[in-house]
Amino acid sequence: MPVETLKNAFVDELKDLLSAEKQITEALPKMAQKATSKGLKKAFEDHLEETQNHIERLEKAFESIDLKATSKKCEAMEGLLKEGKHVIEETDDAETLDAFMIAAAQKVEHYEIASYGTVCAWAECLGYKDAKRLLAETLQEEKDADSRLSDLSYAGINKSAMAA
Ligand code: FE
Ligand code: FE
Ligand code: ZN
């Protein structure tokens, strides 16, 4: 594959991720507000802060290859958030709502893990060391956010939903 082609793909994926992260910063405060479990509320609030750093790192990744940070609408994230929103609106039991929000949030994390995994691999191929370091840092935080949600789920939110 010609380097130029891979570079274009890399930049395109960064634009997609910037849009995805921006959409997530709008969704997370609403999810934190709706969460009943204190642990879940805290997980959403903490990940909102991290997501703001993810945006900064993406901007730095653009800068590291002498490009201005721009975004291109991530339709997948729009769809994931829309689906999550519908499910949440249709649920009136508080504990079930928490369980559904964990499910929706984990789908978001898995999308991000896939995308950051891809851009890390591409940055490595292209020899973009700074970009690779920045993106790998975010990839790790997305993975940690995902396991934290799994822990919360196994720790009892699903059980409370079953008791309800
Ligand atoms: Fe993120
Ligand atoms: Fe996307
Ligand atoms: Zn995330």
CSV table of N, CA and C and ligand atoms in Angstrom, one decimal, residues 21 47 51 54 112 116 138 142, ligand 1:
chain,number,residue,atom,x,y,z
A,21,GLU,N,-15.3,11.4,20.0
A,21,GLU,CA,-15.0,11.9,21.3
A,21,GLU,C,-15.9,13.1,21.7
A,47,HIS,N,-14.9,9.3,33.4
A,47,HIS,CA,-14.6,9.1,32.0
A,47,HIS,C,-14.8,10.3,31.2
A,51,THR,N,-12.2,11.8,28.7
A,51,THR,CA,-12.6,12.0,27.3
A,51,THR,C,-12.1,13.4,26.9
A,54,HIS,N,-8.8,13.0,25.9
A,54,HIS,CA,-8.7,12.2,24.6
A,54,HIS,C,-8.8,13.2,23.5
A,112,GLU,N,-14.4,2.6,20.5
A,112,GLU,CA,-13.2,3.4,20.6
A,112,GLU,C,-12.0,2.5,20.7
A,116,TYR,N,-9.0,3.2,18.2
A,116,TYR,CA,-7.6,3.6,18.7
A,116,TYR,C,-6.6,2.4,18.4
A,138,THR,N,-4.4,6.9,25.2
A,138,THR,CA,-5.8,6.9,25.2
A,138,THR,C,-6.4,5.5,25.1
A,142,GLU,N,-9.3,3.8,27.5
A,142,GLU,CA,-10.5,3.3,27.0
A,142,GLU,C,-10.7,1.8,27.5
B,1,FE,FE,-12.3,8.3,24.5
